[in-house]
PDB file of C-alpha atoms in Angstrom:
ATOM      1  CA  UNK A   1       0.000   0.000   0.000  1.00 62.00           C
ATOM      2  CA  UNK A   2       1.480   3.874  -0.709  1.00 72.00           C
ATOM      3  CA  UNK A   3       1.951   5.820   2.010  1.00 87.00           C
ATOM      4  CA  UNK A   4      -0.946   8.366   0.684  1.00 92.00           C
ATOM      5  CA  UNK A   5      -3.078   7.250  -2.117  1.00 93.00           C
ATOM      6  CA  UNK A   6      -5.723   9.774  -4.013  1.00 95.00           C
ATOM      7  CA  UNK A   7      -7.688   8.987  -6.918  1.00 92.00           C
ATOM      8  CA  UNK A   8      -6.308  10.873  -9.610  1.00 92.00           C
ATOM      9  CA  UNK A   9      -9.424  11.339 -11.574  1.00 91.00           C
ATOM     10  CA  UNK A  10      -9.944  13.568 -13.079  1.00 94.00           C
ATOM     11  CA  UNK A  11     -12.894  14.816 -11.449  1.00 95.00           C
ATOM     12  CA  UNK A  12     -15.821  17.114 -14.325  1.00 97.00           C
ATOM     13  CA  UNK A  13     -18.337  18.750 -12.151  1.00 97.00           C
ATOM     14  CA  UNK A  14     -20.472  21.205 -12.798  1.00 97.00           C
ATOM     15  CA  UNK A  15     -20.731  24.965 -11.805  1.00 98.00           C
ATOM     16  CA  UNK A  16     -22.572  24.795  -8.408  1.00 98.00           C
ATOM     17  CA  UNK A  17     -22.251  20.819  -8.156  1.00 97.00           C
ATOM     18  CA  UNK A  18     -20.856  19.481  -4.527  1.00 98.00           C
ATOM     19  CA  UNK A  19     -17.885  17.055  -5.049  1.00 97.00           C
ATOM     20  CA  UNK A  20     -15.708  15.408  -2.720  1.00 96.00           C
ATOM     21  CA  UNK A  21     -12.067  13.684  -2.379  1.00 93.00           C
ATOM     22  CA  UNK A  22     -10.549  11.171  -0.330  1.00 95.00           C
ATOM     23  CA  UNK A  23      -7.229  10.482   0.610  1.00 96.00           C
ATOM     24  CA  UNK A  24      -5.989   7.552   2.049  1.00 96.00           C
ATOM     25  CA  UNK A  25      -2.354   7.009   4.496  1.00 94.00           C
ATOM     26  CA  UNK A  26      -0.576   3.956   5.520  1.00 91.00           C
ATOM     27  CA  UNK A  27       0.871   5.180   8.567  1.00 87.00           C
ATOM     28  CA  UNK A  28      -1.374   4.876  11.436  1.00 87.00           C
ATOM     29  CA  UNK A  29       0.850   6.891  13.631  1.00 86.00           C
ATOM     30  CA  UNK A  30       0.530  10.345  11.173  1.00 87.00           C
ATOM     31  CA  UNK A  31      -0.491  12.978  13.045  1.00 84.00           C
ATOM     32  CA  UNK A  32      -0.999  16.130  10.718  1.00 89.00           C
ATOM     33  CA  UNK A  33      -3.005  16.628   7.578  1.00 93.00           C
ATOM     34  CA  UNK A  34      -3.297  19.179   5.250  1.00 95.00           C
ATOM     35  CA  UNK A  35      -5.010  19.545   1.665  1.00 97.00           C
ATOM     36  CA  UNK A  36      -2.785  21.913  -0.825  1.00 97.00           C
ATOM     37  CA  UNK A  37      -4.091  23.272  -4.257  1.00 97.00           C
ATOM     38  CA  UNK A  38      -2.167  23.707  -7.400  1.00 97.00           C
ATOM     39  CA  UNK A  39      -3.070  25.158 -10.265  1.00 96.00           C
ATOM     40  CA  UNK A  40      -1.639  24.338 -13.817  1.00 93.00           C
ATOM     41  CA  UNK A  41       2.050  25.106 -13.475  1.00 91.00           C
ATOM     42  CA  UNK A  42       2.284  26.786 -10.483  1.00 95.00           C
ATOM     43  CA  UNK A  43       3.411  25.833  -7.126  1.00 96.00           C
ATOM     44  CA  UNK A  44       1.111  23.825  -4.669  1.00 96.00           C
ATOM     45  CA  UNK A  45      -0.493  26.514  -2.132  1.00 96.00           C
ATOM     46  CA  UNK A  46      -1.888  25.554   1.185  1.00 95.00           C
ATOM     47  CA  UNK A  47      -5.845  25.183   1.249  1.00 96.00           C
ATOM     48  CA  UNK A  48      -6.200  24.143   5.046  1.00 95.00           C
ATOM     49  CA  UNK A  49      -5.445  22.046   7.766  1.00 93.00           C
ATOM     50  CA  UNK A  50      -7.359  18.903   8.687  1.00 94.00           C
ATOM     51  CA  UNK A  51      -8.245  18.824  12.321  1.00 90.00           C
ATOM     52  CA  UNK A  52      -9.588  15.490  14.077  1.00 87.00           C
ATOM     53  CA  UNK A  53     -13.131  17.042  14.755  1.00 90.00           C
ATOM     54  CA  UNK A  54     -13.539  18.495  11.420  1.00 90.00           C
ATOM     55  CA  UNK A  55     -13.043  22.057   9.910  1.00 94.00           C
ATOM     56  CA  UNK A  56     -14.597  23.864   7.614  1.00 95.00           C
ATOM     57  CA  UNK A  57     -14.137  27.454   5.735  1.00 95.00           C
ATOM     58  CA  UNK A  58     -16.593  28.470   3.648  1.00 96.00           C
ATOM     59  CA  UNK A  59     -17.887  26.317   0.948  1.00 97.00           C
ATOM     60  CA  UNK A  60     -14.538  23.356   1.531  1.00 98.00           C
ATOM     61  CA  UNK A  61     -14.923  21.031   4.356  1.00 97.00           C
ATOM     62  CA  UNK A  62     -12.216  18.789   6.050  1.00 97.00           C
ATOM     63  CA  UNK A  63     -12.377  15.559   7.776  1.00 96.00           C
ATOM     64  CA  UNK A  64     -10.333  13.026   9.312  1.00 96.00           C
ATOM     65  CA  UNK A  65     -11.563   9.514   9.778  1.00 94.00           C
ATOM     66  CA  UNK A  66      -8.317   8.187  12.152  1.00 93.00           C
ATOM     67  CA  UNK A  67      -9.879   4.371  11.971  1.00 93.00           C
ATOM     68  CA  UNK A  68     -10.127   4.006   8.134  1.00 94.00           C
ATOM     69  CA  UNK A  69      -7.168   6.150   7.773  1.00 94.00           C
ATOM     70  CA  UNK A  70      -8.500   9.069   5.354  1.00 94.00           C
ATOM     71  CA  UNK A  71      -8.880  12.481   5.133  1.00 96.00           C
ATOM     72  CA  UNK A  72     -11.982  13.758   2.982  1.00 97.00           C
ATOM     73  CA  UNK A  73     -12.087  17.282   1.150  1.00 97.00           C
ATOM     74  CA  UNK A  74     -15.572  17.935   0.186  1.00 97.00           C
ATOM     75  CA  UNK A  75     -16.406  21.390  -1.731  1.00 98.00           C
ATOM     76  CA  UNK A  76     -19.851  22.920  -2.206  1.00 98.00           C
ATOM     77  CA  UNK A  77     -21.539  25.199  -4.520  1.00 98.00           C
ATOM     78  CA  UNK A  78     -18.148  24.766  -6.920  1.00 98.00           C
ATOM     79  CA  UNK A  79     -16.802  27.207  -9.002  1.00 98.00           C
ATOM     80  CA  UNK A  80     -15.272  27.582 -11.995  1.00 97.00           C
ATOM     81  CA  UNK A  81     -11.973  29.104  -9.947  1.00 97.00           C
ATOM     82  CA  UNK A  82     -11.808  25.888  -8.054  1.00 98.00           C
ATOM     83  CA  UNK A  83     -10.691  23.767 -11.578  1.00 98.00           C
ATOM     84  CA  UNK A  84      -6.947  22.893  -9.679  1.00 97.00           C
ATOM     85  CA  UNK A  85      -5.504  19.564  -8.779  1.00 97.00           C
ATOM     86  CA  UNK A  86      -5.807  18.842  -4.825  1.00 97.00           C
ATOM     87  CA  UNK A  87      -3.013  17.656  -3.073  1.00 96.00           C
ATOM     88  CA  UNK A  88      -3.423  15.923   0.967  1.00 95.00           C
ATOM     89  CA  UNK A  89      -0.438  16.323   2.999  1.00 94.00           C
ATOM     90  CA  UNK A  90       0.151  13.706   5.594  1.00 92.00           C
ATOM     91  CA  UNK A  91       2.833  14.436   8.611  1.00 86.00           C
ATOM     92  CA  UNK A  92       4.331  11.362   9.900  1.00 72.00           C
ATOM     93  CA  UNK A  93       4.498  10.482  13.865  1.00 60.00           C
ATOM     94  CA  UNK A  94       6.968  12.606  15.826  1.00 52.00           C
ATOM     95  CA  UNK A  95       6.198  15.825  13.414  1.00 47.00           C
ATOM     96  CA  UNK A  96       9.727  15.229  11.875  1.00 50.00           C
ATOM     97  CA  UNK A  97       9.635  18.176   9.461  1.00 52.00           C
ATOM     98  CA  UNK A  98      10.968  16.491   6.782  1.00 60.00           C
ATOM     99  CA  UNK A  99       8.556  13.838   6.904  1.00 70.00           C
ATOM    100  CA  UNK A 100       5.729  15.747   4.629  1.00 83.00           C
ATOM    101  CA  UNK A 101       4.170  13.120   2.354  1.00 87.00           C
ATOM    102  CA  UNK A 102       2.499  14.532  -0.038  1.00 90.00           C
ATOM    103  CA  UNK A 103       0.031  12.534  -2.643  1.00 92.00           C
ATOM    104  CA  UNK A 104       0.296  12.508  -6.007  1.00 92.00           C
ATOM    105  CA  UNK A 105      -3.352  14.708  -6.312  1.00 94.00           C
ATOM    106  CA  UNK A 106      -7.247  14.530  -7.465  1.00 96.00           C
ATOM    107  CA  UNK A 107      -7.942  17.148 -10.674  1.00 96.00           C
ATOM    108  CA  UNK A 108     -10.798  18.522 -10.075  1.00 97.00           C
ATOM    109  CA  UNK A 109     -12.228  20.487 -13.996  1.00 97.00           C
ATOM    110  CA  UNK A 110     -15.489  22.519 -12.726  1.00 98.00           C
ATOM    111  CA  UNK A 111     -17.839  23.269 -16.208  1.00 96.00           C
ATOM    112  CA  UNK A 112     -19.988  25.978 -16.571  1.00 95.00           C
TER     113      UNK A 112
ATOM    114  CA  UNK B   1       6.470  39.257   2.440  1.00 63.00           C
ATOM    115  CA  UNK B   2       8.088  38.246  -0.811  1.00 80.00           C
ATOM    116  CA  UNK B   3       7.421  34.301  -0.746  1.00 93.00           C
ATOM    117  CA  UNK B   4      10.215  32.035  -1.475  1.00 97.00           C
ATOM    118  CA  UNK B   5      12.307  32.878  -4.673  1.00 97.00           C
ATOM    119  CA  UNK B   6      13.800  30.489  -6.760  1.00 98.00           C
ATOM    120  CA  UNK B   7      16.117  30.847  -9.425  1.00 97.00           C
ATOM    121  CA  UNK B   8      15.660  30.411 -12.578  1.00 98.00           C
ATOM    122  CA  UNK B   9      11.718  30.025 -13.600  1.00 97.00           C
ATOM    123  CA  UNK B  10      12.942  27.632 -16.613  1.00 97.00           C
ATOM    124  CA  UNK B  11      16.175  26.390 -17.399  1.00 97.00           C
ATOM    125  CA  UNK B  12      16.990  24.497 -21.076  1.00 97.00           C
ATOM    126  CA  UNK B  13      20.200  22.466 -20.961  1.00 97.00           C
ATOM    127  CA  UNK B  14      22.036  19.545 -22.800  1.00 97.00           C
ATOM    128  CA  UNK B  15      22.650  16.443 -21.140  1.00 97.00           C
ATOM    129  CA  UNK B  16      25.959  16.464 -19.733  1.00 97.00           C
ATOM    130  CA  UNK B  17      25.887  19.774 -18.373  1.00 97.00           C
ATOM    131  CA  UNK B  18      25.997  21.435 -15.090  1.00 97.00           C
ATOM    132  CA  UNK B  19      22.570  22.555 -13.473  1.00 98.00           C
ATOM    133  CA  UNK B  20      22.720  24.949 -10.447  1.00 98.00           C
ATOM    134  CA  UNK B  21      19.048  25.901  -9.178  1.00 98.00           C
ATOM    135  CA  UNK B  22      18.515  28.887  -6.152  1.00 98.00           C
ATOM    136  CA  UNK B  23      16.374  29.460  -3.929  1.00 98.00           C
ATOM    137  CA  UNK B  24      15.989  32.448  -1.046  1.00 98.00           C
ATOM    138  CA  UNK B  25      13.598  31.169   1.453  1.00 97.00           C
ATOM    139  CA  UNK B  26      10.602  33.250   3.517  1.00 96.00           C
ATOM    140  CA  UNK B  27      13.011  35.421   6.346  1.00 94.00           C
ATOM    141  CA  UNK B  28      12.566  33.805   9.402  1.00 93.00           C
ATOM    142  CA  UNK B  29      11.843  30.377   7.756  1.00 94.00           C
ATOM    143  CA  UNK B  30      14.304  27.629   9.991  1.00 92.00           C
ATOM    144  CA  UNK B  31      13.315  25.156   7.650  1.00 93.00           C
ATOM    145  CA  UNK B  32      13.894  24.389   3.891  1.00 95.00           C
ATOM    146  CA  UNK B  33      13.154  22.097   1.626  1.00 95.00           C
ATOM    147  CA  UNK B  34      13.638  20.959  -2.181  1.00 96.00           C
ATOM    148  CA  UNK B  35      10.899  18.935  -4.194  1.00 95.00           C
ATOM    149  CA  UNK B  36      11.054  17.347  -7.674  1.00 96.00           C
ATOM    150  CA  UNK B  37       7.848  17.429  -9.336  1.00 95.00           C
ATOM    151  CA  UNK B  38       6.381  14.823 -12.612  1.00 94.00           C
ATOM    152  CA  UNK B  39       4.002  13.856 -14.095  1.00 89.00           C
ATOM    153  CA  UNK B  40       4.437   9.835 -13.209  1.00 89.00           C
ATOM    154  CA  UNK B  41       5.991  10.628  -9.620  1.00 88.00           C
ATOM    155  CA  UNK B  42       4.347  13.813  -8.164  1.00 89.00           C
ATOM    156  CA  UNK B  43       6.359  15.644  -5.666  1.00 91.00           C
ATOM    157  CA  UNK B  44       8.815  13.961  -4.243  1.00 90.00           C
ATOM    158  CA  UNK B  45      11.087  15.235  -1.186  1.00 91.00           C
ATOM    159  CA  UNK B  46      14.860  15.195  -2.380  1.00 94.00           C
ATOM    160  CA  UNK B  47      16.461  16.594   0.847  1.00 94.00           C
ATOM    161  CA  UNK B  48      15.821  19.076   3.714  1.00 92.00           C
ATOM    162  CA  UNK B  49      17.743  21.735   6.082  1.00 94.00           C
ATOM    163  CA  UNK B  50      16.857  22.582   9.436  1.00 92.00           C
ATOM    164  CA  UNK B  51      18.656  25.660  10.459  1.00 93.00           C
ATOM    165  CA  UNK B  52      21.043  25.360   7.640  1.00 94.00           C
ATOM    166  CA  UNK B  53      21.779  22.096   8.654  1.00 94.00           C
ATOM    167  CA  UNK B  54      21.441  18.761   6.019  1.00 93.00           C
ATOM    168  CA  UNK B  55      18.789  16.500   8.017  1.00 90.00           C
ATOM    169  CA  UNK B  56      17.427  14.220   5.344  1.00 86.00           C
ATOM    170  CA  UNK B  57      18.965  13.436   1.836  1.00 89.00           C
ATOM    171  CA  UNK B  58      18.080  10.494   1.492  1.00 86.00           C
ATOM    172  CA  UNK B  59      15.661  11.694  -1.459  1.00 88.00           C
ATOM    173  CA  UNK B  60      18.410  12.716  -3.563  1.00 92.00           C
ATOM    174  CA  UNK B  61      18.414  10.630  -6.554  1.00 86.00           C
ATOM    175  CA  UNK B  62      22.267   9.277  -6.561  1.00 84.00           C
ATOM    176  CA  UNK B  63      25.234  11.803  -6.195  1.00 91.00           C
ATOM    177  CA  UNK B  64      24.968  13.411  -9.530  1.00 95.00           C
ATOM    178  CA  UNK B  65      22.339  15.485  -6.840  1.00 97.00           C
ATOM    179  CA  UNK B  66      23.814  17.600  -4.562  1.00 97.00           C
ATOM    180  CA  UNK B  67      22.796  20.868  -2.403  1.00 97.00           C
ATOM    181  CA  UNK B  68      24.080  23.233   0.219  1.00 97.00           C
ATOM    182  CA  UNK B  69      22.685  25.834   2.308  1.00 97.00           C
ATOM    183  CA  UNK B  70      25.153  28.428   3.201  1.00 97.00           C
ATOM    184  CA  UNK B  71      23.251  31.020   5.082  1.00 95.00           C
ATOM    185  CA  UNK B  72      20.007  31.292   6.247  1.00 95.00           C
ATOM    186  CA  UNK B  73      18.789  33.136   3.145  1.00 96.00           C
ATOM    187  CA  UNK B  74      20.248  30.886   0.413  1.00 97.00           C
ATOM    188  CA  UNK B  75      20.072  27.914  -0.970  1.00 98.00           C
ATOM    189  CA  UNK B  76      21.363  25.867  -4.425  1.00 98.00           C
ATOM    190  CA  UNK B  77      20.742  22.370  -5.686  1.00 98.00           C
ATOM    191  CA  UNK B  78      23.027  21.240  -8.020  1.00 98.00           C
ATOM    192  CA  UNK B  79      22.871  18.394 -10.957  1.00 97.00           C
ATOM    193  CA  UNK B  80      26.049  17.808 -12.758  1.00 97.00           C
ATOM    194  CA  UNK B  81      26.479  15.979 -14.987  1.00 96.00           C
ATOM    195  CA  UNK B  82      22.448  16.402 -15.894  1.00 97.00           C
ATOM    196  CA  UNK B  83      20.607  13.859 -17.867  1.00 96.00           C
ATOM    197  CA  UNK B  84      17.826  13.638 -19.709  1.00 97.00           C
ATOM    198  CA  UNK B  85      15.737  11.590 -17.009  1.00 95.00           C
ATOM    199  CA  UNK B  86      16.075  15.028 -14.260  1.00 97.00           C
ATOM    200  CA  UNK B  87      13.878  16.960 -16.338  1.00 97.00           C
ATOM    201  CA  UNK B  88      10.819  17.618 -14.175  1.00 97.00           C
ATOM    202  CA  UNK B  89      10.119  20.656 -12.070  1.00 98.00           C
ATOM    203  CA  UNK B  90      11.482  21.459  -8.821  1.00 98.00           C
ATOM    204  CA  UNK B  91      10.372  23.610  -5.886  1.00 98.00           C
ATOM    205  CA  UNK B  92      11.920  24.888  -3.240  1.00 97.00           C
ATOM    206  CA  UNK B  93       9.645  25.198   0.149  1.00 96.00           C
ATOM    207  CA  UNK B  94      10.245  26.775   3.714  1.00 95.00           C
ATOM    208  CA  UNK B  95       8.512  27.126   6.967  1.00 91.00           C
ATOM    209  CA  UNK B  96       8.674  28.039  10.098  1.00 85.00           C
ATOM    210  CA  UNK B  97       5.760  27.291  12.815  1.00 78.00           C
ATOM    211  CA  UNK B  98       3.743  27.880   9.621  1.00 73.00           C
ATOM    212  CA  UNK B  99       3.120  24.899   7.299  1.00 82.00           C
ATOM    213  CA  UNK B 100       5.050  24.662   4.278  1.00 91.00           C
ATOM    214  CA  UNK B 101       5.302  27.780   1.582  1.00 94.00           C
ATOM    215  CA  UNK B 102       6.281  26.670  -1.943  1.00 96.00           C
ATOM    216  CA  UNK B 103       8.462  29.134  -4.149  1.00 97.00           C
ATOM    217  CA  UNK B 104       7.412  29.417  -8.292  1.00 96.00           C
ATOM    218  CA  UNK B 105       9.692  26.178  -8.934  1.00 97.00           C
ATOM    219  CA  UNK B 106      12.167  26.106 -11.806  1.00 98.00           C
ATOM    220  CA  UNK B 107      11.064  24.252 -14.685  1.00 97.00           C
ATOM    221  CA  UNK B 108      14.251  22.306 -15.808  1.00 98.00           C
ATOM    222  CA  UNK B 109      14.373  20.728 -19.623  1.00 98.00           C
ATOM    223  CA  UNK B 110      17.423  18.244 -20.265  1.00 98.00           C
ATOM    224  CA  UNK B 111      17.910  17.858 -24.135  1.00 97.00           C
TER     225      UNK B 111
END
């Protein structure tokens, strides 16, 4: 099993459709989460932190499921702006900074 | 706050050659890192500096790959010779307390 697995889709939605991502992690003992954007040839940019009881801001929602061992990313009312490929971040045990493992993303293409 | 700069946005080279990339990280950053990005492999971690300091290489492809850290301010990664295989992008990333903040990456082409 990879250490963090995404579906790669890519992921056609329509302008004002809901649509969610999972990410799945290996390592039982991670203990940060993150989802990143990145748009077409630019550099991944941090969308938010995934906190154990859920967070949301705005219309993009975060949650951590520590017993199936995925993080979810679900976005409402989507926009044409949020066409990007999504990124989850997973820290491993003991916060080791360099131990950022980062999956290989979900493309998300919202239509008007 | 001017972000992370790297150095250059694209670089075209024949195989062989000598590659130096450079990257400034965010002032205050402790921490800094350099990615390879592709298409098959996504972004992978090739080696990281904690306070200057060389914690984790063990990313760096084989020891055509090297990179130093000088100063708190500055940083290189270095190919030489390059090959056609090391064309991807790469980024260079630092944080602090903060989670991690990517620079523009340098697009590298090996003909």
């Amino acid at each position: 099993r990879k250490e963090v697995e995404q579906d790669p889709g890519p992921f056609n939605v329509p302008e004002g459709a809901t649509v969610a991502f999972n990410c799945t992690y290996s390592n039982s003992a991670s203990q940060s989460f993150f989802w990143y954007r990145q748009d077409c040839r630019k550099e991944p940019k941090l969308l938010m932190s995934v906190y154990s009881s859920g967070n949301e801001d705005g219309r993009f929602t975060a949650q951590l499921n520590r017993a199936s061992q995925y993080i979810s990313l679900l976005i409402r009312d989507s926009k044409l702006s949020d066409s990007a490929t999504y990124l989850c971040v997973v820290v491993g045990k003991g916060g080791s900074q360099g131990n950022l493992i980062f999956g290989k993303g979900t493309k998300l293409s919202v239509k008007p | 706050d001017a972000g992370v700069i790297q150095s250059p946005r694209h670089e075209v080279t024949e195989m062989g050659q000598e590659v130096t990339l450079r990257c400034k990280p965010i002032s205050g950053h402790n921490s800094l890192f350099w990615y390879r990005q592709t298409m098959m492999r996504g972004l992978e971690l090739l080696i990281y500096f904690n306070n200057n300091v060389p914690i984790d290489d063990s990313g760096m492809p084989e020891d055509r790959f090297s990179a130093k850290m000088p100063n708190a301010s500055f940083s290189t990664l270095k190919i030489q010779p390059s090959e056609p295989r090391d064309s991807a992008v790469y980024f260079c990333a630092s944080r602090g307390d903060s989670p991690l903040h990517f620079g523009n990456g340098t697009r590298l082409t090996v003909t």
